[in-house]
Amino acid sequence: MKSHLQLSVPQEIELKLSLPGTYPADLVKRLARLPLLARRKPSRQSLYNIYFDTPQQQLRQQGVALRLRRVDSPDNLHWLQTLKTSAQELSALSQRGEWETAVAQPALSLAALQRTPWPGIDPDGRLFAELAPCFVTRFERTLWLVRRRDASVVEVALDIGCVEAGGKRAPICELELELKAGPPAALFDLGRQVASSVAVLPASLSKAERGFLLAQDALGQPRHAQMPQLVFPVSRTGLAQCLLRERFAQFIANLDALRTSDDPEVVHQARVGWRRFRTVLRLFRTTLAPTAMPQWRELNALLSGLGELRNLEVALNETLPALSRGYDLADAGRTQAWQAMIEALTQAAGVQRQKMRQVMQQPGVGLCLLALTEWLENLTAPGSDEKVKKGSLRHWSRHQMLRLQHRLEKAQQKATTLPEQHRVRILAKRLRYGAEALRNLLPKSLATAYAEQATLLQTDLGFSRDVAMASTLIAGFHHDPAIEAYLRGVVAGVNLRAHNS
């Protein structure tokens, strides 16, 4: 990460923050009262943006965004054409090449693109001929320019509006802190000052990416694991940073979706993202030991609450439906008791989901996530370890996985109780997530064997654990003792079968 804006090409460096649970009606006033903005007069603009790409989204695939923007400010109305390159969508801190040119009318100008990297992207003009509008964004922007004593200059932009695609709309409510001069650390310093008073989440998705997702009906959908591209040679710290960024982005994206989505898979993928993040931290614990990693105590209530919500949703959507046929529902009394139990658990899940949304509005959560974002960005600062050859990383990766497998097998040998079996299940997940993280550095057959071993153990132990958890949840509501007895019997039968096998 560059420490100052001494760049050979125009570059945009900004920190993106979404604003969960905040009402736009009073948001401008709330921000204007913050000490860093209180004595600065804001300016306002109405912005209308048209984003272009080919039908195959060839620009998006290359990390390129092209737009036309109408700027309507009190004393001026004009159009700008902007090309952005190499967007980093795995972090709230984005660093992109940016070329902006005034144009006379709302039409793309090929001549203006000749002074940008466009000729290398589209040497024969075929892409330009296929460009068409994909979606639009329109929002009101409130701007504050913050000049600091350390000579850094940051533009704070509050955007409130919407993105529109194919007849669909989604709200925009976010802060962009753009670095105009000075080191990127200034962005995080201002971000912390905002987060101490206003609930924020680091946001890895740009408006352009949100527009593409909306057009595909994928905005707000669960974000699943992705495998980042690894470029060798790479330092061990650089490898850790690349893997951690992707996992942290999965966690953050699903937290953001949870603000409005009731999809159980959103909660599941948020927890998966955090577990994958923790697994990589453990794999690289000696490499990262010298770095001052932030504590995440402020996330404990959120993480434990997500676990409680996940237990309720698994019981409702997976465990109990699979067991309902085994319970004699031909009896009217039993049917009524079973339905009352389902309704109580459904209500409890709804209450817990709302509780999680309220927890995300606590400033401490945003501050903690912002600190983790800054730590991730500074991992490969000058002075970190040197790049090493792929062969050295292969040897290290095999050693890490053998260590994990040994721990798992040792735990299996003494797993006779439910807590011990749950421990085995956790270690199996770590083995699977570890094999996934290092699969480009492991022999294909070995990575597959680790994943299959872990998945089989998770499946075998998961059903017993899920039934036991459902039984515990139901007991907490003091429901029909016959249902509790039935579930305890199922658990005993599963454990007996596992023991005999």
XYZ file of C-alpha atoms in Angstrom:
501
model
C 0.000 0.000 0.000
C 1.446 3.372 -1.015
C 2.046 5.675 1.884
C 1.486 8.968 -0.020
C -0.151 10.173 -3.194
C 3.048 10.190 -5.255
C 1.546 8.330 -8.197
C 2.436 7.963 -11.860
C -1.254 7.700 -12.861
C -4.405 9.362 -11.526
C -5.517 7.265 -8.574
C -8.527 7.226 -6.301
C -7.960 6.013 -2.740
C -11.088 5.851 -0.613
C -12.600 4.148 2.384
C -16.213 3.038 1.953
C -18.590 2.781 4.912
C -22.216 1.660 4.842
C -24.623 3.000 7.433
C -26.794 0.255 8.948
C -30.080 1.175 10.571
C -29.613 4.928 10.189
C -32.476 7.110 9.026
C -31.425 9.409 6.155
C -33.842 12.105 7.378
C -31.533 13.124 10.233
C -28.278 11.653 9.008
C -26.843 14.874 7.562
C -27.513 16.695 10.825
C -25.972 13.869 12.875
C -22.813 13.911 10.793
C -22.623 17.697 10.772
C -22.512 17.658 14.585
C -19.419 15.435 14.643
C -16.357 17.371 15.909
C -14.381 16.743 12.709
C -17.182 18.256 10.552
C -18.911 20.716 12.902
C -17.010 23.827 11.736
C -16.892 22.948 8.059
C -19.540 24.153 5.653
C -20.829 21.335 3.440
C -21.579 21.575 -0.255
C -24.313 19.602 -1.997
C -24.689 17.944 -5.387
C -27.333 15.902 -7.169
C -25.613 13.118 -9.108
C -27.042 10.939 -11.860
C -24.782 8.174 -13.196
C -25.115 5.821 -16.166
C -22.838 2.756 -16.126
C -21.831 1.026 -19.348
C -20.572 -2.431 -20.255
C -20.844 -5.024 -23.006
C -23.595 -7.673 -22.901
C -20.958 -10.147 -21.644
C -19.787 -7.665 -18.974
C -16.247 -7.745 -20.321
C -15.289 -4.544 -18.518
C -16.515 -5.849 -15.182
C -14.521 -9.051 -15.664
C -11.353 -6.953 -16.011
C -12.096 -4.777 -12.974
C -12.967 -1.791 -15.171
C -15.899 0.597 -14.671
C -17.045 3.196 -17.202
C -19.735 5.765 -16.460
C -21.264 9.056 -17.450
C -22.150 11.391 -14.583
C -24.445 14.396 -14.575
C -23.445 16.762 -11.801
C -26.171 19.172 -10.737
C -24.860 21.643 -8.148
C -26.362 25.051 -7.236
C -24.177 26.973 -9.692
C -23.331 24.399 -12.346
C -24.673 21.482 -14.385
C -22.263 19.407 -16.445
C -21.399 15.881 -17.589
C -18.286 13.873 -16.700
C -17.007 10.654 -18.234
C -15.046 8.463 -15.818
C -12.973 5.328 -16.316
C -11.861 3.354 -13.261
C -9.482 0.403 -13.349
C -8.269 -2.400 -11.086
C -11.051 -2.054 -8.529
C -10.240 -4.003 -5.364
C -13.605 -5.354 -4.253
C -12.249 -7.383 -1.328
C -11.670 -4.439 0.968
C -13.448 -1.325 2.164
C -10.214 0.513 1.272
C -10.127 0.715 -2.509
C -7.234 1.944 -4.632
C -8.084 2.422 -8.279
C -6.849 4.202 -11.331
C -9.306 6.970 -12.188
C -9.517 9.142 -15.328
C -12.231 11.786 -15.405
C -12.996 14.014 -18.393
C -15.660 16.674 -18.966
C -17.873 15.889 -21.974
C -20.305 18.176 -23.761
C -23.287 15.822 -23.874
C -24.640 12.619 -22.249
C -22.876 10.299 -24.677
C -19.663 8.321 -24.382
C -16.647 9.963 -25.992
C -14.085 7.630 -27.560
C -11.745 10.586 -28.056
C -11.706 11.261 -24.294
C -10.842 7.604 -23.640
C -7.683 7.852 -25.756
C -5.986 9.672 -22.863
C -6.680 6.748 -20.516
C -5.685 3.038 -20.448
C -8.628 2.335 -22.781
C -6.492 1.768 -25.930
C -4.814 -1.146 -24.131
C -8.168 -2.533 -22.998
C -9.843 -2.144 -26.393
C -7.138 -1.804 -29.089
C -9.426 -2.424 -32.068
C -12.523 -0.586 -30.834
C -14.756 -3.654 -30.685
C -15.610 -3.270 -27.005
C -16.582 0.372 -27.425
C -18.961 -0.553 -30.243
C -20.745 -3.038 -27.962
C -21.102 -0.774 -24.929
C -24.624 -0.187 -23.656
C -26.187 1.239 -20.465
C -26.475 -1.409 -17.726
C -27.935 0.490 -14.764
C -28.084 3.937 -13.205
C -27.497 5.440 -9.795
C -28.989 8.684 -8.529
C -28.247 10.213 -5.170
C -27.819 13.395 -3.225
C -24.220 13.961 -2.133
C -23.238 16.103 0.846
C -19.531 16.980 0.845
C -17.174 18.133 3.565
C -13.492 18.830 2.898
C -11.347 18.037 5.938
C -7.857 19.581 6.056
C -5.787 18.270 8.942
C -2.760 19.550 10.773
C -0.647 16.695 9.396
C -1.256 18.158 5.885
C -3.590 15.337 4.890
C -6.783 16.260 3.053
C -9.856 14.035 3.022
C -13.149 14.545 1.221
C -16.061 13.150 3.230
C -19.051 12.346 1.007
C -22.456 11.215 2.273
C -24.493 9.628 -0.542
C -28.228 9.023 -0.114
C -30.266 7.755 -3.040
C -30.749 4.568 -5.020
C -29.424 2.269 -7.724
C -31.844 1.261 -10.500
C -31.608 -1.688 -12.877
C -34.211 -3.492 -14.949
C -37.125 -1.891 -13.141
C -35.671 -2.746 -9.713
C -34.420 -0.281 -7.111
C -32.177 -0.574 -4.072
C -31.264 2.168 -1.590
C -27.871 3.821 -1.319
C -26.826 5.158 2.067
C -23.073 5.277 2.492
C -20.050 7.359 3.343
C -17.018 7.643 1.099
C -13.828 9.061 2.594
C -11.569 9.962 -0.337
C -7.919 10.790 0.162
C -6.900 13.996 -1.609
C -3.461 14.319 0.026
C -1.452 12.483 2.667
C -1.214 8.865 3.837
C -4.127 6.373 3.777
C -3.898 6.196 7.577
C -5.752 9.524 7.583
C -8.813 7.764 6.132
C -8.934 5.271 8.980
C -8.397 8.014 11.551
C -11.418 9.918 10.241
C -13.343 6.657 9.879
C -12.814 5.947 13.577
C -14.069 9.410 14.493
C -17.239 8.805 12.496
C -17.704 5.246 13.801
C -17.440 6.366 17.416
C -20.761 8.206 17.051
C -22.538 6.732 14.019
C -23.040 3.017 13.382
C -21.054 1.991 10.279
C -19.891 -1.163 8.534
C -16.865 -1.342 6.228
C -18.269 -1.802 2.705
C -16.336 -3.768 0.093
C -18.898 -3.383 -2.726
C -18.687 -0.340 -4.979
C -21.826 1.278 -6.373
C -20.941 -0.248 -9.742
C -20.771 -3.760 -8.325
C -24.042 -3.226 -6.470
C -25.649 -2.163 -9.742
C -24.507 -5.307 -11.549
C -25.746 -7.485 -8.683
C -29.123 -5.725 -8.655
C -29.485 -6.287 -12.392
C -28.902 -10.012 -11.751
C -31.310 -10.155 -8.771
C -28.287 -11.024 -6.618
C -27.979 -7.914 -4.447
C -28.398 -8.803 -0.773
C -28.079 -12.527 -1.514
C -25.774 -14.683 0.636
C -22.133 -14.338 -0.305
C -20.435 -17.709 -0.507
C -16.760 -18.540 -0.308
C -14.606 -17.505 -3.258
C -11.029 -18.405 -4.089
C -8.854 -15.330 -4.668
C -6.263 -15.372 -7.416
C -2.789 -16.031 -6.011
C 0.229 -14.559 -7.787
C 3.604 -16.204 -7.093
C 6.184 -15.523 -5.845
C 4.517 -14.068 -2.770
C 5.601 -13.531 0.811
C 3.968 -15.681 3.472
C 2.452 -12.492 4.899
C 1.182 -11.513 1.441
C -0.429 -14.931 1.083
C -2.093 -14.537 4.484
C -3.349 -11.072 3.537
C -4.890 -12.295 0.284
C -6.681 -15.199 1.968
C -7.805 -13.181 4.990
C -9.194 -10.373 2.830
C -11.489 -12.730 0.963
C -12.786 -14.370 4.131
C -13.305 -11.060 5.906
C -15.161 -9.743 2.838
C -17.486 -12.759 2.993
C -18.207 -12.058 6.656
C -18.840 -8.321 6.104
C -20.979 -8.815 2.985
C -23.302 -11.200 4.791
C -23.536 -8.901 7.821
C -24.584 -6.147 5.438
C -27.204 -8.429 3.851
C -28.531 -9.399 7.289
C -29.690 -5.801 7.797
C -32.611 -6.413 5.410
C -32.640 -10.134 4.550
C -34.432 -12.894 6.474
C -32.719 -15.627 4.435
C -31.239 -18.202 6.868
C -28.363 -18.758 4.439
C -27.157 -15.177 5.058
C -26.583 -15.977 8.739
C -24.937 -19.289 7.852
C -22.533 -17.700 5.365
C -21.647 -14.904 7.794
C -20.599 -17.536 10.333
C -18.793 -19.543 7.649
C -16.875 -16.420 6.607
C -15.793 -15.747 10.190
C -14.753 -19.390 10.754
C -12.761 -19.389 7.528
C -11.127 -16.131 8.663
C -10.212 -17.650 12.043
C -8.846 -20.792 10.369
C -6.434 -18.767 8.226
C -5.365 -16.778 11.287
C -4.466 -20.057 13.008
C -2.598 -21.355 9.966
C -0.454 -18.201 9.831
C -0.244 -17.528 13.564
C 3.564 -17.600 13.711
C 3.886 -15.479 10.552
C 1.471 -12.849 11.871
C 2.653 -12.950 15.480
C 4.794 -9.768 15.237
C 1.850 -7.680 13.968
C -0.407 -5.902 16.433
C -3.712 -7.529 15.590
C -6.766 -5.744 17.045
C -8.897 -7.486 19.637
C -12.472 -8.333 18.687
C -14.152 -8.356 22.083
C -16.735 -5.895 20.736
C -17.830 -8.606 18.280
C -18.496 -11.262 20.936
C -22.176 -10.379 21.404
C -22.679 -10.343 17.631
C -20.865 -13.647 17.059
C -22.606 -15.503 19.884
C -25.954 -14.030 18.825
C -25.432 -15.219 15.252
C -24.756 -18.689 16.664
C -28.042 -18.618 18.595
C -29.937 -17.480 15.512
C -28.304 -20.189 13.397
C -29.291 -22.878 15.926
C -32.922 -21.751 15.763
C -32.944 -21.647 11.969
C -31.318 -25.079 11.618
C -33.899 -26.545 13.990
C -36.771 -24.919 12.074
C -35.604 -25.517 8.512
C -33.586 -28.728 8.668
C -33.746 -30.795 11.843
C -37.420 -30.715 12.859
C -38.894 -31.095 9.348
C -36.771 -34.232 8.904
C -38.040 -35.648 12.222
C -41.717 -34.699 11.985
C -42.673 -37.884 10.152
C -41.281 -40.015 12.930
C -43.526 -38.325 15.462
C -47.112 -39.620 15.405
C -48.870 -36.598 13.934
C -52.010 -38.596 13.247
C -52.945 -37.783 16.808
C -54.663 -34.353 16.901
C -53.146 -33.464 20.279
C -49.641 -34.269 19.096
C -50.161 -32.316 15.897
C -51.274 -29.271 17.867
C -48.323 -29.521 20.259
C -45.837 -29.875 17.373
C -47.308 -26.860 15.582
C -47.221 -24.773 18.775
C -43.550 -25.678 19.160
C -42.772 -24.609 15.555
C -44.593 -21.306 16.022
C -42.702 -20.572 19.248
C -39.335 -21.287 17.613
C -40.275 -19.173 14.575
C -41.141 -16.243 16.809
C -37.915 -16.691 18.763
C -35.889 -16.666 15.527
C -37.573 -13.426 14.437
C -36.818 -11.784 17.773
C -33.210 -12.949 17.633
C -32.769 -11.632 14.088
C -33.991 -8.191 15.133
C -31.658 -8.316 18.112
C -28.706 -8.931 15.782
C -29.686 -5.940 13.661
C -29.723 -3.799 16.789
C -26.326 -5.148 17.867
C -24.870 -4.114 14.487
C -25.983 -0.549 15.200
C -23.742 -0.338 18.246
C -20.717 1.864 17.405
C -18.315 -0.627 18.992
C -19.080 -3.195 16.286
C -18.206 -0.805 13.456
C -15.079 0.399 15.243
C -13.878 -3.168 15.688
C -14.526 -4.110 12.054
C -12.815 -0.919 10.911
C -9.759 -1.745 13.042
C -9.585 -5.229 11.504
C -9.844 -3.695 8.023
C -6.932 -1.331 8.718
C -4.860 -4.157 10.197
C -5.424 -6.268 7.076
C -4.375 -3.416 4.790
C -1.144 -2.816 6.731
C -0.025 -6.457 6.848
C 2.256 -6.048 3.838
C 3.602 -2.633 4.744
C 7.347 -2.044 4.182
C 9.359 -4.281 6.482
C 7.162 -7.360 6.172
C 8.712 -10.678 5.149
C 10.269 -11.227 1.736
C 8.663 -13.073 -1.151
C 9.439 -16.778 -1.263
C 9.229 -19.418 -3.971
C 6.151 -21.564 -4.404
C 8.065 -24.715 -3.456
C 8.846 -23.354 0.010
C 5.192 -22.493 0.566
C 4.179 -25.983 -0.576
C 6.352 -27.560 2.105
C 4.995 -25.200 4.754
C 1.395 -25.882 3.681
C 1.783 -29.662 3.933
C 3.232 -29.298 7.397
C 0.300 -27.153 8.526
C -2.270 -29.615 7.210
C -0.528 -32.638 8.730
C -0.573 -30.864 12.076
C -4.315 -30.202 11.754
C -5.030 -33.781 10.716
C -3.058 -35.134 13.685
C -5.073 -32.977 16.101
C -8.312 -34.177 14.548
C -7.402 -37.858 14.751
C -6.259 -37.480 18.351
C -9.582 -35.852 19.292
C -11.524 -38.614 17.520
C -9.903 -41.292 19.661
C -11.451 -39.966 22.877
C -14.719 -38.478 21.574
C -17.314 -40.348 23.643
C -19.443 -37.450 24.928
C -21.450 -34.850 23.014
C -19.032 -31.980 23.900
C -16.071 -34.102 22.754
C -17.876 -34.983 19.529
C -18.641 -31.311 18.968
C -14.929 -30.606 19.390
C -14.188 -33.186 16.681
C -16.715 -31.490 14.412
C -15.044 -28.096 14.926
C -11.617 -29.552 14.133
C -13.065 -31.221 11.029
C -14.290 -27.809 9.844
C -10.844 -26.345 10.422
C -9.301 -29.149 8.384
C -11.745 -28.533 5.529
C -11.311 -24.758 5.595
C -7.537 -25.165 5.818
C -7.449 -27.515 2.836
C -9.588 -25.042 0.926
C -7.307 -22.105 1.801
C -4.113 -23.925 0.802
C -5.434 -26.066 -2.048
C -3.291 -24.243 -4.650
C -0.221 -25.229 -2.625
C -1.160 -28.838 -1.850
C -1.092 -31.892 -4.130
C -4.585 -32.168 -5.586
C -5.105 -35.680 -4.227
C -4.074 -34.618 -0.726
C -6.323 -31.538 -0.686
C -9.245 -33.688 -1.877
C -8.571 -36.345 0.762
C -8.488 -33.774 3.568
C -11.744 -32.190 2.366
C -13.507 -35.554 2.037
C -12.350 -36.716 5.475
C -13.542 -33.508 7.098
C -16.870 -33.429 5.264
C -17.657 -37.028 6.207
C -16.970 -36.357 9.877
C -19.074 -33.184 9.834
C -21.994 -35.076 8.297
C -21.786 -37.998 10.721
C -21.556 -35.823 13.818
C -23.700 -32.943 12.617
C -27.107 -34.623 12.700
C -26.671 -35.871 16.267
C -25.529 -32.438 17.416
C -28.388 -30.678 15.601
C -31.023 -32.949 17.145
C -29.516 -32.452 20.601
C -29.540 -28.692 20.061
C -33.187 -28.755 18.913
C -34.078 -30.717 22.043
C -32.314 -28.127 24.224
C -34.087 -25.250 22.483
C -37.492 -26.870 22.888
C -36.866 -27.608 26.563
C -36.263 -23.899 27.075
C -39.834 -23.207 25.982
C -41.316 -25.864 28.320
C -43.211 -27.597 25.532
C -44.848 -30.994 25.436
C -42.610 -33.435 27.361
C -43.464 -36.105 24.798
C -41.687 -34.123 22.069
C -38.611 -33.663 24.262
C -38.582 -37.385 25.043
C -38.904 -38.204 21.343
C -35.914 -36.007 20.431
C -33.793 -37.413 23.263
C -34.593 -40.881 21.956
C -33.460 -39.927 18.470
C -30.159 -38.609 19.847
C -29.620 -41.796 21.888
C -30.351 -43.941 18.836
C -27.921 -42.022 16.628
C -25.170 -42.199 19.230
C -25.723 -45.942 19.749
C -25.546 -46.616 16.044
C -22.360 -44.551 15.764
C -20.814 -46.416 18.711
C -21.680 -49.853 17.266
C -20.277 -48.929 13.875
